Short mmCIF file of C-alpha atoms in Angstrom, two decimals:
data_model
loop_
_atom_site.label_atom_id
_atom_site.label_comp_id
_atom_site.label_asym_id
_atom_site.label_seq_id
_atom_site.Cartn_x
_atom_site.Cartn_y
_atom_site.Cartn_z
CA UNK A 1 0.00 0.00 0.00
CA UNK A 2 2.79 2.26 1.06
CA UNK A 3 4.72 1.37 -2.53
CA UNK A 4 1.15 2.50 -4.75
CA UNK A 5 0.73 5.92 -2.29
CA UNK A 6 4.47 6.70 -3.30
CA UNK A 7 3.22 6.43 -6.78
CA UNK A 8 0.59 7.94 -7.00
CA UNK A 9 2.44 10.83 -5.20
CA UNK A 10 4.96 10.68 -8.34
CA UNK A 11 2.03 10.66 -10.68
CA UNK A 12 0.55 13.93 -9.31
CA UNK A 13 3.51 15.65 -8.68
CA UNK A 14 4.32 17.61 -11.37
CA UNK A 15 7.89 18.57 -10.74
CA UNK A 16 8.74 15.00 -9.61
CA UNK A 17 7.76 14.27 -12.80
CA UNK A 18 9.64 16.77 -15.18
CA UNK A 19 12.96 15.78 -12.55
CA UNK A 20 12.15 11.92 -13.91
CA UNK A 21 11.36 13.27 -17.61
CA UNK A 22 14.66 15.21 -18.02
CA UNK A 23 16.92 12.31 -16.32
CA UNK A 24 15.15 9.55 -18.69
CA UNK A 25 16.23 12.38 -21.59
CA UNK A 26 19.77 12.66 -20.18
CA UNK A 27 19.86 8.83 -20.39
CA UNK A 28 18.30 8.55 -23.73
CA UNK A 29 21.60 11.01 -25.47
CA UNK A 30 23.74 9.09 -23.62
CA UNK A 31 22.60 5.83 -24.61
CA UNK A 32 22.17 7.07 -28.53
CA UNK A 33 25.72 8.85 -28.28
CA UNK A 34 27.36 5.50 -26.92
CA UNK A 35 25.28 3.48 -29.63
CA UNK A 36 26.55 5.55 -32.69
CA UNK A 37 30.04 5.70 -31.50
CA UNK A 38 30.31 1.90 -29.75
CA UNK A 39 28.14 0.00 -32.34
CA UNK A 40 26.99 2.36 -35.42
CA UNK A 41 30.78 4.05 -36.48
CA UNK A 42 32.96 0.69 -36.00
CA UNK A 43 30.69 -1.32 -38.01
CA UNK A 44 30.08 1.08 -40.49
CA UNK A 45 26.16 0.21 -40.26
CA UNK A 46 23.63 3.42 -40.73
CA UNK A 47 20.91 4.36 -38.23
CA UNK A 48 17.49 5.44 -38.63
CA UNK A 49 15.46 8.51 -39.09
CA UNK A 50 17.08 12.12 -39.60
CA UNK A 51 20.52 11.02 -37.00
CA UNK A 52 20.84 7.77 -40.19
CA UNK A 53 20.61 10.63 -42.70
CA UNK A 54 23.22 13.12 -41.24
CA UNK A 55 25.49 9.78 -40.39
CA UNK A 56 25.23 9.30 -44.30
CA UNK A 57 25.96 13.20 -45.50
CA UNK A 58 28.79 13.00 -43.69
CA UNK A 59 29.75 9.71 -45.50
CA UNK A 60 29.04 11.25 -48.68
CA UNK A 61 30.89 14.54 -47.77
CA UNK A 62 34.13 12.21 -46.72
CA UNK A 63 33.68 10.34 -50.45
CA UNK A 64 33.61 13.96 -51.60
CA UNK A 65 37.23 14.61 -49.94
CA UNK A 66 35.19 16.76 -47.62
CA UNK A 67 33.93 16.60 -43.99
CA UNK A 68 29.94 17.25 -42.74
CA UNK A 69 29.75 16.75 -39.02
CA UNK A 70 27.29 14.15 -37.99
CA UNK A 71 26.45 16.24 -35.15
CA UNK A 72 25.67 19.45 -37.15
CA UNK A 73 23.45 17.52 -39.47
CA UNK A 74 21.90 16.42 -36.60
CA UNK A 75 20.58 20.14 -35.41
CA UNK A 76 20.62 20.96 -39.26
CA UNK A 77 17.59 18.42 -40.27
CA UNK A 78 15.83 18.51 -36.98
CA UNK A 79 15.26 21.83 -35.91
CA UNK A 80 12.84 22.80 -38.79
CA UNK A 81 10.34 19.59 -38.27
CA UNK A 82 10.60 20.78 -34.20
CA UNK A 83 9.72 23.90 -34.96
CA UNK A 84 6.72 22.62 -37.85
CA UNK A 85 5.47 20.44 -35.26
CA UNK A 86 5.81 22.71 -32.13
CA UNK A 87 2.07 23.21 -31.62
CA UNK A 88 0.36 20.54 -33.54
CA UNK A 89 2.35 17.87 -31.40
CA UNK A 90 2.61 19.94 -28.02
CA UNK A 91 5.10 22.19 -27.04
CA UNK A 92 6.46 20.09 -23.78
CA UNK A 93 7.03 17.14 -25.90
CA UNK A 94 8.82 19.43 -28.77
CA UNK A 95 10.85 21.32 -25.71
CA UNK A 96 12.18 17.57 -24.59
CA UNK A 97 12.63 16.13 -28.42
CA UNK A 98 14.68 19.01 -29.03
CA UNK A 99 16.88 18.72 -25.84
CA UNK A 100 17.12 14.96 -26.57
CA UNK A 101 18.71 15.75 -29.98
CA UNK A 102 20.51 19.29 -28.79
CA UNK A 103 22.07 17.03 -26.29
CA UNK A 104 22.93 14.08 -28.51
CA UNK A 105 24.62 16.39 -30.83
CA UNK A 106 26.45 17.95 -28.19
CA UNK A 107 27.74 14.79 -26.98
CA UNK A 108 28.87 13.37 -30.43
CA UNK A 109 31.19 16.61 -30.55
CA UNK A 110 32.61 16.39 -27.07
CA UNK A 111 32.40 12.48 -25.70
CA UNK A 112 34.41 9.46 -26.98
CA UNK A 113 33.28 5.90 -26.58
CA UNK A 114 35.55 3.40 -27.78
CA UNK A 115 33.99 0.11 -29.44
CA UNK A 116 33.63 -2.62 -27.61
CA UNK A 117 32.86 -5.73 -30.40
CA UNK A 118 34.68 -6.69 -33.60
CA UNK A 119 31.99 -8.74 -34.46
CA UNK A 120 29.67 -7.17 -37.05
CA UNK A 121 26.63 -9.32 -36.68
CA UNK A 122 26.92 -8.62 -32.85
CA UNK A 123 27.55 -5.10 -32.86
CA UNK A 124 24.41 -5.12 -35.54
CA UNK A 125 22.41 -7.34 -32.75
CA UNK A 126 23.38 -5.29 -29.44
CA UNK A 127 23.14 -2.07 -31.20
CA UNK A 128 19.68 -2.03 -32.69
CA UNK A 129 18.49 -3.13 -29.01
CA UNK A 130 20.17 -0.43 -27.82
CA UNK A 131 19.25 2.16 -30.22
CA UNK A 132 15.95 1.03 -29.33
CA UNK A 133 16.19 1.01 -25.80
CA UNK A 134 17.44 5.18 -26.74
CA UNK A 135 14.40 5.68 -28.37
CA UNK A 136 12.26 3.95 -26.08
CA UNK A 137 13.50 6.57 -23.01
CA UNK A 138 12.70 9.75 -25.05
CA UNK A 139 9.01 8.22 -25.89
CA UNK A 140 8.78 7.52 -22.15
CA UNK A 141 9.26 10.43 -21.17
CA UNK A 142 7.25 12.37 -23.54
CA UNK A 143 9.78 13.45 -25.89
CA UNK A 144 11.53 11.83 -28.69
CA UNK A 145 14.81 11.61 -30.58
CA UNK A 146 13.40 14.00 -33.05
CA UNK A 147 13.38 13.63 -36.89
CA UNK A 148 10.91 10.69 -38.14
CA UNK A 149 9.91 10.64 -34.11
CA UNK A 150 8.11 14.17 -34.97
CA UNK A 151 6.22 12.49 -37.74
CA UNK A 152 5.42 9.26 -35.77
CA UNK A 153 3.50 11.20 -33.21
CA UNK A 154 2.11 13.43 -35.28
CA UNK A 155 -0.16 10.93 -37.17
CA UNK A 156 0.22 8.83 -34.61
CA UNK A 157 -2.21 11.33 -32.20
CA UNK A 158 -4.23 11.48 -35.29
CA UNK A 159 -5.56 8.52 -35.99
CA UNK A 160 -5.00 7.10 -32.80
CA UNK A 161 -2.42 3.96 -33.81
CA UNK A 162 1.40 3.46 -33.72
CA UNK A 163 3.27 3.74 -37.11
CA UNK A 164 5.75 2.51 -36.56
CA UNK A 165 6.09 0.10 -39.07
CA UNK A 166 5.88 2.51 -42.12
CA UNK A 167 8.44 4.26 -39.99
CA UNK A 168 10.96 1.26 -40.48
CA UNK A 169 9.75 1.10 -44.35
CA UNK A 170 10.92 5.16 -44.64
CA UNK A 171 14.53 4.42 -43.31
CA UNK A 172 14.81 1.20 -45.59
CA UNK A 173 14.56 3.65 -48.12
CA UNK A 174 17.40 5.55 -46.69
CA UNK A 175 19.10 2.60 -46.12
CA UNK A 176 18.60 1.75 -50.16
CA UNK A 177 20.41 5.00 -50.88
CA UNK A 178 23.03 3.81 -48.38
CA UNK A 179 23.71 0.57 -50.51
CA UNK A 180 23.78 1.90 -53.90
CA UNK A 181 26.69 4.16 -52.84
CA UNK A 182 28.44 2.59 -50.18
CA UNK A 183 27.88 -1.41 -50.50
CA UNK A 184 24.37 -3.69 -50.01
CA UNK A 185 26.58 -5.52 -47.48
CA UNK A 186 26.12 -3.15 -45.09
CA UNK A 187 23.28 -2.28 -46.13
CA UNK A 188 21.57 -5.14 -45.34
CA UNK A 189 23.43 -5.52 -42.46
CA UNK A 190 22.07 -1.85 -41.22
CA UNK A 191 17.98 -2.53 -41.94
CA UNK A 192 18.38 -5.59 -39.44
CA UNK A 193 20.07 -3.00 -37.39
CA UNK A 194 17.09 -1.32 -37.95
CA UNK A 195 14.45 -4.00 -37.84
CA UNK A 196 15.56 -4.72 -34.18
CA UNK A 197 15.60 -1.51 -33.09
CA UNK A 198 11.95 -1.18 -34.30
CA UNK A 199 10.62 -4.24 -32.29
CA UNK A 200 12.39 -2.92 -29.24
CA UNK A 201 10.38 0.15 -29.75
CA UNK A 202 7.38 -1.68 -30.27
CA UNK A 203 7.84 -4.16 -27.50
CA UNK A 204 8.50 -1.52 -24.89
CA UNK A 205 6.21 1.56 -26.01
CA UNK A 206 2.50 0.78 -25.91
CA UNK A 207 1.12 4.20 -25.80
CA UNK A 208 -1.25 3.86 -28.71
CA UNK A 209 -2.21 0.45 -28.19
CA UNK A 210 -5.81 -0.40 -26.38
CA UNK A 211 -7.14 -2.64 -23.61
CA UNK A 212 -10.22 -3.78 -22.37
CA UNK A 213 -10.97 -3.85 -19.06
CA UNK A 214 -14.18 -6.65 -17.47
CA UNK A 215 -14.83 -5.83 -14.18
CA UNK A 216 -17.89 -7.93 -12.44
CA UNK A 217 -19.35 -6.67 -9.31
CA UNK A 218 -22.18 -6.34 -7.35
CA UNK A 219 -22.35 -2.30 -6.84
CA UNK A 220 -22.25 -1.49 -10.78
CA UNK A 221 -23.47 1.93 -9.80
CA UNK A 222 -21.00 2.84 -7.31
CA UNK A 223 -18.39 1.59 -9.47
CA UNK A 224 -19.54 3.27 -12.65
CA UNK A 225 -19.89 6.67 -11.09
CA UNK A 226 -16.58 6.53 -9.23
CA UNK A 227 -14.72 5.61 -12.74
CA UNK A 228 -16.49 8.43 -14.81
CA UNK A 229 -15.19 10.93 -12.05
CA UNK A 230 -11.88 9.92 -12.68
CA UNK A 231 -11.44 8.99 -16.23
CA UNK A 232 -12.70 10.32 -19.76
CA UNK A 233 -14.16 6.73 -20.89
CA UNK A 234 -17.70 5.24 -21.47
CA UNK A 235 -18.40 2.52 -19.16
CA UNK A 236 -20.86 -0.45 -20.40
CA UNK A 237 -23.16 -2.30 -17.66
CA UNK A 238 -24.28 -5.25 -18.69
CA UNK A 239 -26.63 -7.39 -15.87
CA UNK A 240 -25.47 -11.31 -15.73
CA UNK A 241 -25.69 -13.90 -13.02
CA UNK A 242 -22.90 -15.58 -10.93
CA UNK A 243 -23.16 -19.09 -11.06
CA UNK A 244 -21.20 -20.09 -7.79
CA UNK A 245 -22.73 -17.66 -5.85
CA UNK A 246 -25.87 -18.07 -6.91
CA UNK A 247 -26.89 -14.55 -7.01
CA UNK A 248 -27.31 -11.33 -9.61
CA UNK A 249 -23.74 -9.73 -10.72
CA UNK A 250 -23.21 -7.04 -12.98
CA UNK A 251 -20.29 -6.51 -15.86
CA UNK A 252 -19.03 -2.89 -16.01
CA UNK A 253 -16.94 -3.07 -19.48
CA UNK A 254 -14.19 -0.17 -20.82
CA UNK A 255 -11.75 0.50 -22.99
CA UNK A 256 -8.81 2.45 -21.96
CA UNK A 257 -4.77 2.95 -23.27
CA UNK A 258 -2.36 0.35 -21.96
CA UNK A 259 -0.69 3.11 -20.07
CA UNK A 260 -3.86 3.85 -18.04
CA UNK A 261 -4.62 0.18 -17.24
CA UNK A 262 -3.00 0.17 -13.92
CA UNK A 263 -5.05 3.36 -12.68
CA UNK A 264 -8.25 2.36 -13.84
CA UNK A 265 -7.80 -0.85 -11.96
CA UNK A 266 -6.91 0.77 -9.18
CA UNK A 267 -9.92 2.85 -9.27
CA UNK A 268 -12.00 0.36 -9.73
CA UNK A 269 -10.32 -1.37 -6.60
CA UNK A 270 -10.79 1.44 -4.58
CA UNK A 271 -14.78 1.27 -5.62
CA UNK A 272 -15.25 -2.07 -4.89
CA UNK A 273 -12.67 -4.15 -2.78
CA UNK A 274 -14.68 -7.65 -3.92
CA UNK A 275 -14.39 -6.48 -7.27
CA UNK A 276 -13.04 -9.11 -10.01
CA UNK A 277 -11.04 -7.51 -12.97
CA UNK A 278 -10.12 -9.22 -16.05
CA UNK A 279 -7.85 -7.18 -18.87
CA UNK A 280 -7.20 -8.36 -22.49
CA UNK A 281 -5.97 -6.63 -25.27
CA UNK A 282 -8.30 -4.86 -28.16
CA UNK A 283 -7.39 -5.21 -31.57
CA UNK A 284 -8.90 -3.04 -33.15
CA UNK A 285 -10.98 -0.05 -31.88
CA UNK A 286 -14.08 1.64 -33.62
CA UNK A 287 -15.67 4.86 -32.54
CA UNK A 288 -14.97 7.52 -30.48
CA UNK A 289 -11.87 7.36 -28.23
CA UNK A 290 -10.51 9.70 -25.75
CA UNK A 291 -6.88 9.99 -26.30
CA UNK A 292 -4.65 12.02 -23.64
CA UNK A 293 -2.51 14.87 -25.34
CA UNK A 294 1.23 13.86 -24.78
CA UNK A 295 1.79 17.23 -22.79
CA UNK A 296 -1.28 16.06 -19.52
CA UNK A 297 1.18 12.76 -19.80
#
């Protein structure tokens, strides 16, 4: 009990929060630093979104006899689609995706990891996790790494549903240009770079997927008026009757995002202690559906 008060306390707190947001940043450019230097450089692999684009001007400016800083191209490509997407997206997520890539930058210019594999198939394998993992942070706390990030979110919180698979089909395309100049070896090697760093993503960011929550209980007015003071969702009664009690029980059905799940049973908890909760995941959702702006995350 003591462990949920102490988050709920973090929840409502909002500089707790922004302390929490800004370290997972912090973390995020040092992780994404470490990954292009340790993993991305040595194996002469390619990463993804606008960072995979100024990695491969600076490859073409070095076949050129000439020299474009990856970190430069960095600020170069993003700070346009930040400032495009500063009030359509939100402006605390664009003020974190632009640290998160004002800091990465930074720290390509200044820091110097040294690589730690001479394995290619490895450093393709524990990079793209990685890279991933990078990503993942930024999302997590409401920010990204910028670039195709921006975009993700932005149609994303349209239409209500993760992209980002046509995200991974974008930096193939990148990754095309990267063969016909520099090799399809790596290449190849660099869109299963890529691939795993979009499952990781996937696998560890749920923000846009759904879940439907089955709660059966006795008090279905009590427990329907207590959730629709504390959450923007329908709630569905539906009478039934419990067979090993013998007696009349009600369903109160909702569909929430994953990342409210834990609340909303706690809510209902705190309704009804003889509750009984059941949670499964929704495919597909039609209809109106409340969606929290990334900046009340």
């Amino acid at each position: 009990m003591v462990s949920l008060q102490w988050f709920q306390h973090i929840k409502k707190n909002k500089r707790i929060r922004i302390i929490l947001s800004l370290i997972m940043i912090v973390c995020s450019s040092l992780l994404q630093t470490y990954v292009i230097q340790s993993f991305i450089n040595p194996a002469n692999l390619l990463s993804a979104g606008f960072t995979g684009v100024a990695i491969l001007l600076d490859r073409i400016a070095q076949l050129c006899g000439g020299y474009f800083p990856t970190s430069i191209g960095i600020l170069i490509l993003n700070i346009p689609v930040a400032l495009a997407c500063y009030r359509s997206v939100g402006k605390r997520f664009t003020l974190y995706s632009s640290l998160q890539f004002c800091l990465t930058s930074f720290l390509l210019g200044t820091v110097h990891f040294n690589p730690i594999l001479d394995d290619v198939i490895l450093n393709v394998a524990f990079g793209g996790f990685l890279h991933g993992m990078a990503i993942t942070l930024a999302l997590k706390a409401n920010g990204s790494t910028g670039g195709t990030d921006f975009i993700s979110l932005y149609v994303s919180n349209k239409i209500h549903k993760s992209i980002w698979n046509e995200i991974f089909l974008f930096n193939v395309f990148i990754l095309v240009i990267f063969g016909a100049i520099f090799g399809w070896e790596y290449a190849g090697y660099s869109i299963v770079f890529q691939f795993i760093s979009t499952r990781t993503i996937s696998t560890f960011h749920h923000r846009y997927e759904q879940v439907t929550i089955e709660a059966t209980t006795q008090h279905p007015e009590q427990v329907s008026d207590y959730y629709l003071e504390h959450f923007r969702h329908g709630m569905t009664v539906i009478e039934g009757y419990g067979a090993y009690m013998h007696k009349r029980v009600y369903i109160c059905k909702t569909v929430v995002s994953s990342y409210e799940v834990h609340d909303v049973v706690m809510c209902l908890q705190t309704a009804d202690p003889a509750i009984i909760i059941n949670t499964y995941r929704t495919s597909n959702f039609y209809g109106r559906f409340y969606q929290k702006p990334i900046d009340d995350m």
